[in-house]
Tab-separated table of C-alpha atoms in Angstrom:
chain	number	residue	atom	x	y	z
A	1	UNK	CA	130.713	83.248	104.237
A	2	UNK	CA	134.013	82.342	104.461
A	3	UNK	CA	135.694	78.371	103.687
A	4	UNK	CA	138.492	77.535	104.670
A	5	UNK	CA	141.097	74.025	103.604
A	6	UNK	CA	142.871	72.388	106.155
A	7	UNK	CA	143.720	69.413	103.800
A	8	UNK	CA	140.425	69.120	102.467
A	9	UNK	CA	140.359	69.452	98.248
A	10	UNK	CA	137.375	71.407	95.978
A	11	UNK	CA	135.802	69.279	94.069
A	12	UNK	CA	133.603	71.771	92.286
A	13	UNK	CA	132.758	75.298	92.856
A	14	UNK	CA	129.835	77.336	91.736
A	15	UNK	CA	131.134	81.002	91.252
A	16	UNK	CA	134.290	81.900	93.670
A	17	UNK	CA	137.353	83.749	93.979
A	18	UNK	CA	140.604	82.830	95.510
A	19	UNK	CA	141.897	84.832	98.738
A	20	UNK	CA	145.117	83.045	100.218
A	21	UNK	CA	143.852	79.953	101.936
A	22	UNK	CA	139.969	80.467	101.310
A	23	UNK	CA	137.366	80.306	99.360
A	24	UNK	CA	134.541	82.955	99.263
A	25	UNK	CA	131.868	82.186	96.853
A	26	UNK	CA	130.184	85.563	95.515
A	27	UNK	CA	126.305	85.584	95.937
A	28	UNK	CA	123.905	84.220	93.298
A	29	UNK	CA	122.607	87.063	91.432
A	30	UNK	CA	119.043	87.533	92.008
A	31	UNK	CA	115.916	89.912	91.469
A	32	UNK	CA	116.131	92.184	94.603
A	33	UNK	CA	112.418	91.410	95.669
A	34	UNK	CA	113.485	87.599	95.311
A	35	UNK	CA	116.697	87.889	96.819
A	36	UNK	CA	115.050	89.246	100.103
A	37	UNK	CA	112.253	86.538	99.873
A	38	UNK	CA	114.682	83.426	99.469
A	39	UNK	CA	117.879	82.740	97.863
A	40	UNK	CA	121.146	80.965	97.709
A	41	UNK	CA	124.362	83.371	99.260
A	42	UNK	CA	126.721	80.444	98.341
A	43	UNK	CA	127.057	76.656	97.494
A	44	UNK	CA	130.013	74.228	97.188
A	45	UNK	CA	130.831	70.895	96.568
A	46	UNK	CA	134.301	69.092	97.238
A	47	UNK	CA	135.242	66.040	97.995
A	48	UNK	CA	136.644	64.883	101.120
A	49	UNK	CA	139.462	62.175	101.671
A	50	UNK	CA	139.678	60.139	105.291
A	51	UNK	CA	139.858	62.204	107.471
A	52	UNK	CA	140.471	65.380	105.525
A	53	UNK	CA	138.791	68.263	107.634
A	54	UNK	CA	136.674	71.506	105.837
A	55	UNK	CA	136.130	74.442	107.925
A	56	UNK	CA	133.048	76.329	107.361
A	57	UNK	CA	132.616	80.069	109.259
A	58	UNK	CA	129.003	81.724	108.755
A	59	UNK	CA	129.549	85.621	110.229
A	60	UNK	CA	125.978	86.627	108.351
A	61	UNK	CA	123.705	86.271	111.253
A	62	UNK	CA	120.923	86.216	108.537
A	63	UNK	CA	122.193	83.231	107.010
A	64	UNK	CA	121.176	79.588	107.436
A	65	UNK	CA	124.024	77.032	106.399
A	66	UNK	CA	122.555	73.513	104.770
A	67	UNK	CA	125.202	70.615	104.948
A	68	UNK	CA	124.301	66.818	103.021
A	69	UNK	CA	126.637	63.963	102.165
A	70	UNK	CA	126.576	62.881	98.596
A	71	UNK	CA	128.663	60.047	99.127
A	72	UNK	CA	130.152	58.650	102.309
A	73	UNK	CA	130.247	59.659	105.720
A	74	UNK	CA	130.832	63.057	107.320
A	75	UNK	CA	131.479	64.028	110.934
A	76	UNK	CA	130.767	67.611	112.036
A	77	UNK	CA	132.230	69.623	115.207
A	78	UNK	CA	130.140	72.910	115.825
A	79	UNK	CA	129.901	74.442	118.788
A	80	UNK	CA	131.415	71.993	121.209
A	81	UNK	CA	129.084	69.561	119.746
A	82	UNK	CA	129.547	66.191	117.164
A	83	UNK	CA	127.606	64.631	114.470
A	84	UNK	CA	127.726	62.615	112.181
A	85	UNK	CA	126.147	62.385	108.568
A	86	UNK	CA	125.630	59.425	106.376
A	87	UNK	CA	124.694	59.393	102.719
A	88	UNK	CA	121.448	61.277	101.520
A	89	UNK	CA	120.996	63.129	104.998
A	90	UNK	CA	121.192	66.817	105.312
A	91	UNK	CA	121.494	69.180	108.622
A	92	UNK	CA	120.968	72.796	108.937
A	93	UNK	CA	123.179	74.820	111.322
A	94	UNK	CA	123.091	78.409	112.723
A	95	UNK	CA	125.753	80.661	113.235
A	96	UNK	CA	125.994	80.076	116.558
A	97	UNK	CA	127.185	76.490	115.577
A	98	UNK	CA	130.014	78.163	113.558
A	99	UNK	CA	133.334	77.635	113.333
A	100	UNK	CA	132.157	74.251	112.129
A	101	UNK	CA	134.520	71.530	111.179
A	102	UNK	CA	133.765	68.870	108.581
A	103	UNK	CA	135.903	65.705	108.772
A	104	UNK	CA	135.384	63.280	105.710
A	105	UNK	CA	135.389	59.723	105.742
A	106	UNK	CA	136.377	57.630	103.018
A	107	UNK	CA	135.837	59.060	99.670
A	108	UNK	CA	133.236	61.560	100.856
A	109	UNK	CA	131.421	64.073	98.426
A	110	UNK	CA	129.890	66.871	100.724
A	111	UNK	CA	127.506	69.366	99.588
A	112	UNK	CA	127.181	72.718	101.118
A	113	UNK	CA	124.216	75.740	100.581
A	114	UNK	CA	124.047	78.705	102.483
A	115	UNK	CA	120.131	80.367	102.170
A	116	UNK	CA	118.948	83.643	103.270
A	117	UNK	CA	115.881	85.498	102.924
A	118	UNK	CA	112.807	86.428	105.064
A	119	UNK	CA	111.041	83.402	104.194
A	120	UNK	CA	113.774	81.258	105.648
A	121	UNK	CA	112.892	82.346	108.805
A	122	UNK	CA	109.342	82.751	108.712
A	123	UNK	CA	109.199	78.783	108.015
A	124	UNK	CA	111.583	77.641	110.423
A	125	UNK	CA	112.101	79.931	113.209
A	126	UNK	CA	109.631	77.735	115.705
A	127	UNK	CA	112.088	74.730	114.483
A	128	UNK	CA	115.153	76.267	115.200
A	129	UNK	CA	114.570	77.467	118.668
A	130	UNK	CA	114.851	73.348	119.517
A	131	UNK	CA	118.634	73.541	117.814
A	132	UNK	CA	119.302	71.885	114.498
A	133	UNK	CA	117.219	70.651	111.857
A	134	UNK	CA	118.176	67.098	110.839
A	135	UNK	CA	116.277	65.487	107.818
A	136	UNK	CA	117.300	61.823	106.447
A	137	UNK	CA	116.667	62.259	102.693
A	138	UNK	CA	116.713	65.679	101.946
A	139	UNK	CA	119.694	65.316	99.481
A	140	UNK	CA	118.232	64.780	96.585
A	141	UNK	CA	116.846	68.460	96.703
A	142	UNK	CA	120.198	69.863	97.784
A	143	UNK	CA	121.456	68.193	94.612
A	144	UNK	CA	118.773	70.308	92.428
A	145	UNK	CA	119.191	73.193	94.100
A	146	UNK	CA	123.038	72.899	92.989
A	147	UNK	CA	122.081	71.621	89.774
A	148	UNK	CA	119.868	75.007	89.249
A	149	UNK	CA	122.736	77.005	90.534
A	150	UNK	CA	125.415	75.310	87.495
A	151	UNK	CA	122.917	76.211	84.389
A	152	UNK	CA	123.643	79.424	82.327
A	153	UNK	CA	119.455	78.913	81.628
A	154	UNK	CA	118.434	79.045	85.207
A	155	UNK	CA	116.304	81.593	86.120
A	156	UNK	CA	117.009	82.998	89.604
A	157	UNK	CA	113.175	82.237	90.267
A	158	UNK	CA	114.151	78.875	89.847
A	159	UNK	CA	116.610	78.391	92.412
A	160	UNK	CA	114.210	79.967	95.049
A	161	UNK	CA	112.040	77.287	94.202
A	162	UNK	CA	113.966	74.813	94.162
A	163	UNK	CA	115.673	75.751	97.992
A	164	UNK	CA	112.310	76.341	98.732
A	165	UNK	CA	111.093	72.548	98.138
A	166	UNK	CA	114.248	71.886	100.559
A	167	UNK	CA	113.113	73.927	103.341
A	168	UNK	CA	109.200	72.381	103.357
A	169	UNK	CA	111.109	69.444	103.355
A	170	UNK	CA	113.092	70.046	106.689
A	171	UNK	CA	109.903	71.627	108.275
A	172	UNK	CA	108.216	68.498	108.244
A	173	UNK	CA	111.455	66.575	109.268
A	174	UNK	CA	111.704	68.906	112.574
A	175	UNK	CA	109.047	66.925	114.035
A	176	UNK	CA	110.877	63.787	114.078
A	177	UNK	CA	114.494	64.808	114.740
A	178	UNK	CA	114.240	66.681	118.462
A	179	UNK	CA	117.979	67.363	119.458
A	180	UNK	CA	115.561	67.553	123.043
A	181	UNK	CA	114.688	63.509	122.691
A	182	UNK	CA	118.535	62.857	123.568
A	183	UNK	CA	118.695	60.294	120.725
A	184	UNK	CA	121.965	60.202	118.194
A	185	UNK	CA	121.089	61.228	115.252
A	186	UNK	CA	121.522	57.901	113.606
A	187	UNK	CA	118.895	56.313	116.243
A	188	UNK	CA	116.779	59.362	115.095
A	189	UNK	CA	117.015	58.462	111.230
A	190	UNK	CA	116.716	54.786	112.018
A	191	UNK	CA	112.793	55.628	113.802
A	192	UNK	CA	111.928	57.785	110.728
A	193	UNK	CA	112.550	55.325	108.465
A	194	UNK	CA	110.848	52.787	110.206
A	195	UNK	CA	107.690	54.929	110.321
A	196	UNK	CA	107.451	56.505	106.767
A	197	UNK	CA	108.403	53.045	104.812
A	198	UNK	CA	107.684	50.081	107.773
A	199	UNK	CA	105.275	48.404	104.792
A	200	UNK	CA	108.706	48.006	102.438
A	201	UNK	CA	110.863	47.437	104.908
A	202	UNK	CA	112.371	43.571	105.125
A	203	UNK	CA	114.252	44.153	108.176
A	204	UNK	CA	116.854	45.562	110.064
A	205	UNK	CA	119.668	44.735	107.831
A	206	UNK	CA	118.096	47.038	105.204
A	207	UNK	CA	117.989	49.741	107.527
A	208	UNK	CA	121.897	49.021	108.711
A	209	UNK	CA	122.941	49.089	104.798
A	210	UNK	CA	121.193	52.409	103.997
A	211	UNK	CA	123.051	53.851	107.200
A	212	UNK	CA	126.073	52.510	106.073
A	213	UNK	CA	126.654	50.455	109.494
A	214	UNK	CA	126.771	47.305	110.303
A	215	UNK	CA	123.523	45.505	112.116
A	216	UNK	CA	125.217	44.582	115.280
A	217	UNK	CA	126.250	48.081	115.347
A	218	UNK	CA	122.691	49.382	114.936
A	219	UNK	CA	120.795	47.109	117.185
A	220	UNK	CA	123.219	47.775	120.117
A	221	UNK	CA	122.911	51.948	119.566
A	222	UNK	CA	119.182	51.293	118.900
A	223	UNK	CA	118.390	48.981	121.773
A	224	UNK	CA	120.591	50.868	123.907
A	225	UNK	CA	119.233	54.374	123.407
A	226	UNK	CA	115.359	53.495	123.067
A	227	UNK	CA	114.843	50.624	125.058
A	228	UNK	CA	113.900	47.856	121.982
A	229	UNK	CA	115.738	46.469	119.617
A	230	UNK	CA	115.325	48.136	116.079
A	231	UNK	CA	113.758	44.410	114.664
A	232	UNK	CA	111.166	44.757	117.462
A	233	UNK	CA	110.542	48.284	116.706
A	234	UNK	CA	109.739	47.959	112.996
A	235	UNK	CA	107.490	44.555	114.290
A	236	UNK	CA	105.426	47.110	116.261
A	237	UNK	CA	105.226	49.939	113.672
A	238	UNK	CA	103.739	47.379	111.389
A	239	UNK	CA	101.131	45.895	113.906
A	240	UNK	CA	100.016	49.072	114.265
A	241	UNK	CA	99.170	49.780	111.128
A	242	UNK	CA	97.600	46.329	110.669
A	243	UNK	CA	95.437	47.198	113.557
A	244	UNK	CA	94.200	50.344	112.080
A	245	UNK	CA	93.405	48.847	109.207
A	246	UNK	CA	91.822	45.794	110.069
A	247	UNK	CA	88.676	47.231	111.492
A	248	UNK	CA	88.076	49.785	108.160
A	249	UNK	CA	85.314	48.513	106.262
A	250	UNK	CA	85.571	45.946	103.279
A	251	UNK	CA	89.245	45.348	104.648
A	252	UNK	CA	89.913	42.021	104.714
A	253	UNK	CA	93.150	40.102	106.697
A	254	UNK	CA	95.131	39.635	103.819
A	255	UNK	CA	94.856	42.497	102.396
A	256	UNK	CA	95.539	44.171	105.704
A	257	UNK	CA	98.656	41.884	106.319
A	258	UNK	CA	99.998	42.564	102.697
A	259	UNK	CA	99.585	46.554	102.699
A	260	UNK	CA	100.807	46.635	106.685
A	261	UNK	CA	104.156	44.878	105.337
A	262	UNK	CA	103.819	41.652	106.014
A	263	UNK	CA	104.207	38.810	103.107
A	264	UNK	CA	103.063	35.770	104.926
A	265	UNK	CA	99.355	35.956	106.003
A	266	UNK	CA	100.342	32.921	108.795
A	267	UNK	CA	103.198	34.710	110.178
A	268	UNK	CA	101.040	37.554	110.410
A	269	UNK	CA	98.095	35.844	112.526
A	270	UNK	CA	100.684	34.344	114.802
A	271	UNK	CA	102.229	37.149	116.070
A	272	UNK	CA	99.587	39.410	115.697
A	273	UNK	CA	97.757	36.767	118.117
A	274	UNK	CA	100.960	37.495	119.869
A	275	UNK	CA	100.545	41.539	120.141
A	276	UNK	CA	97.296	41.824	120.978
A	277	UNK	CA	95.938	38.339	122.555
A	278	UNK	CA	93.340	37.596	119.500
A	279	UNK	CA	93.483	36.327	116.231
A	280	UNK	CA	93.166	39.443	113.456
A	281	UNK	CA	89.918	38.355	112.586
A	282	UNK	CA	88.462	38.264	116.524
A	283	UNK	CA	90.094	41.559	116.445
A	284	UNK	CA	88.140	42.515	113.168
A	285	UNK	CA	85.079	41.665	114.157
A	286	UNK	CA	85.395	42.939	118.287
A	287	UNK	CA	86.428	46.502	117.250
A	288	UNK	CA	84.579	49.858	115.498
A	289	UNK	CA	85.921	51.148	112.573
A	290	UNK	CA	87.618	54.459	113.542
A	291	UNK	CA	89.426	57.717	112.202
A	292	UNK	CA	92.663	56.951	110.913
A	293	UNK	CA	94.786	59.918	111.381
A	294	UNK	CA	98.030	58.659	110.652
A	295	UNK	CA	98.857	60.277	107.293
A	296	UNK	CA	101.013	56.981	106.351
A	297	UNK	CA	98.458	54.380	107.208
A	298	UNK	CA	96.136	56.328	105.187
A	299	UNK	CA	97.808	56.825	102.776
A	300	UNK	CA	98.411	53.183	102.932
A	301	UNK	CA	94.646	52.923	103.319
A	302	UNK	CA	93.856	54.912	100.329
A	303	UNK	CA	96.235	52.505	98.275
A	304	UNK	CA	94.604	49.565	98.887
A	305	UNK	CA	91.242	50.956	96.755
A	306	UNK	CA	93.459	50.187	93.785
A	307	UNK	CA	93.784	46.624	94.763
């Protein structure tokens, strides 16, 4: 693994050794069993000025390369291709996306792991073949992974787990972010917000902050790229739900307004009445109860026992 400052800065290092104008981290040490199960090769974090650039080349053809933004934004060049990062997101490249290019925006704090191991591949291989692995809030478990890494304490155990967390994390996530739907990848983390947290959702300008855009800017790349605006999208999402619910027994329309997202029970009938062409309750009452199999809305569904 090999880094390499064009301008860019290190913030913090977990074990290296200097070599002209590089960086090579040495390898965690590990149990050998472990080691060839799962573990961490390298890991850095630096921060990033506007547009200071990071270069990044992965030669290990084993290796797996996991990129987040702790702070900031982060564009990427790999491979004649672009992205872009926004806080809490992470990506996972292969060396065939190497030499790869980090450009920082303003005041950006980038996290980089690179993983290895037999189990790497055994859980994501199918994913990979459709290109990169994208996931929106997969940070948080880069973070502990590097937290792990820094402590005298740690067992090397530990930080298996903990990468390990990471990568059932991005398994899931490589349902939702197909670099074969053609969507940006903001457009992509915009949808999977919308469907895992629709019920706490206020709107779009909640979704624009977290993205670190403005709204105009997200409704035009939205709109543009899937047809609807993002306000109409999350509308939908939660008349879904509400429709799933509404027909479960001992639901009621309030109840299925207020767990589906919606804080006014009028608003709710109106453009539900809207949607579908009855009022909730004519839809209640004209429909079977049936197999939710939406793991949200059941979840959702489960929740509402406690009410």
């Amino acid at each position: 693994m090999k880094w390499i400052f064009e301008r860019g800065k290190p913030a913090d290092f977990y074990e290296y050794s200097d070599s002209s104008n590089s960086k090579k981290l040495t390898p965690i040490s590990s149990d050998e069993t472990i080691r060839g199960l799962l573990a961490v090769s390298a890991a850095i974090r630096l921060g990033l000025e506007n547009a200071e650039t990071f270069t990044v080349q992965m030669e290990e053809p084993e290796n797996l390369l996991l990129i987040t933004t702790e702070r900031g934004q982060l564009e990427l060049n790999g491979s004649g291709q672009d992205w872009k990062l926004f806080g809490g997101q992470v990506i996972m490249l292969q060396p065939s996306d190497m030499p790869c290019q980090l450009t920082g925006g303003e005041k950006s704090t980038v996290i980089l792991l690179s993983c290895t191991g037999t189990l790497v591949h055994q859980i994501l291989a199918e994913k990979l073949k459709d290109g990169r692995i994208f996931c929106h809030d997969g940070a948080a478990y880069i973070i502990q992974t590097l937290h792990a890494l820094k402590q005298d304490e740690t067992m090397p155990e530990d930080i298996s787990v903990a990468i390990y967390r990471l990568l059932l994390k991005l398994y899931v996530s490589a349902d939702w972010y197909k670099e074969s739907k053609g969507y940006p990848l903001l457009v992509q983390t915009a949808i999977e917000i919308i469907h895992h947290e629709f019920a706490m959702l206020d709107g779009v300008e909640e979704i624009a902050d977290r993205l670190g855009i403005t709204s105009n800017h997200l409704i035009r790349l939205f709109s543009a790229t899937v047809g609807v605006s993002p306000g109409k999208y999350l509308k939908r999402r939660k008349l879904e739900c509400a429709s799933q619910l509404l027909v479960q027994p001992e639901m009621n329309v309030t109840l299925a307004a207020a767990l589906s997202g919606f804080s006014e029970a009028n608003y709710f009938s109106k453009i539900f009445r809207r949607e579908f062409g009855v009022t909730p309750r004519q839809y209640r009452e004209s429909h079977c109860p049936i197999v939710i199999t939406d793991s949200i809305i059941k979840q959702l569904l489960d929740e509402s026992a406690l009410w």
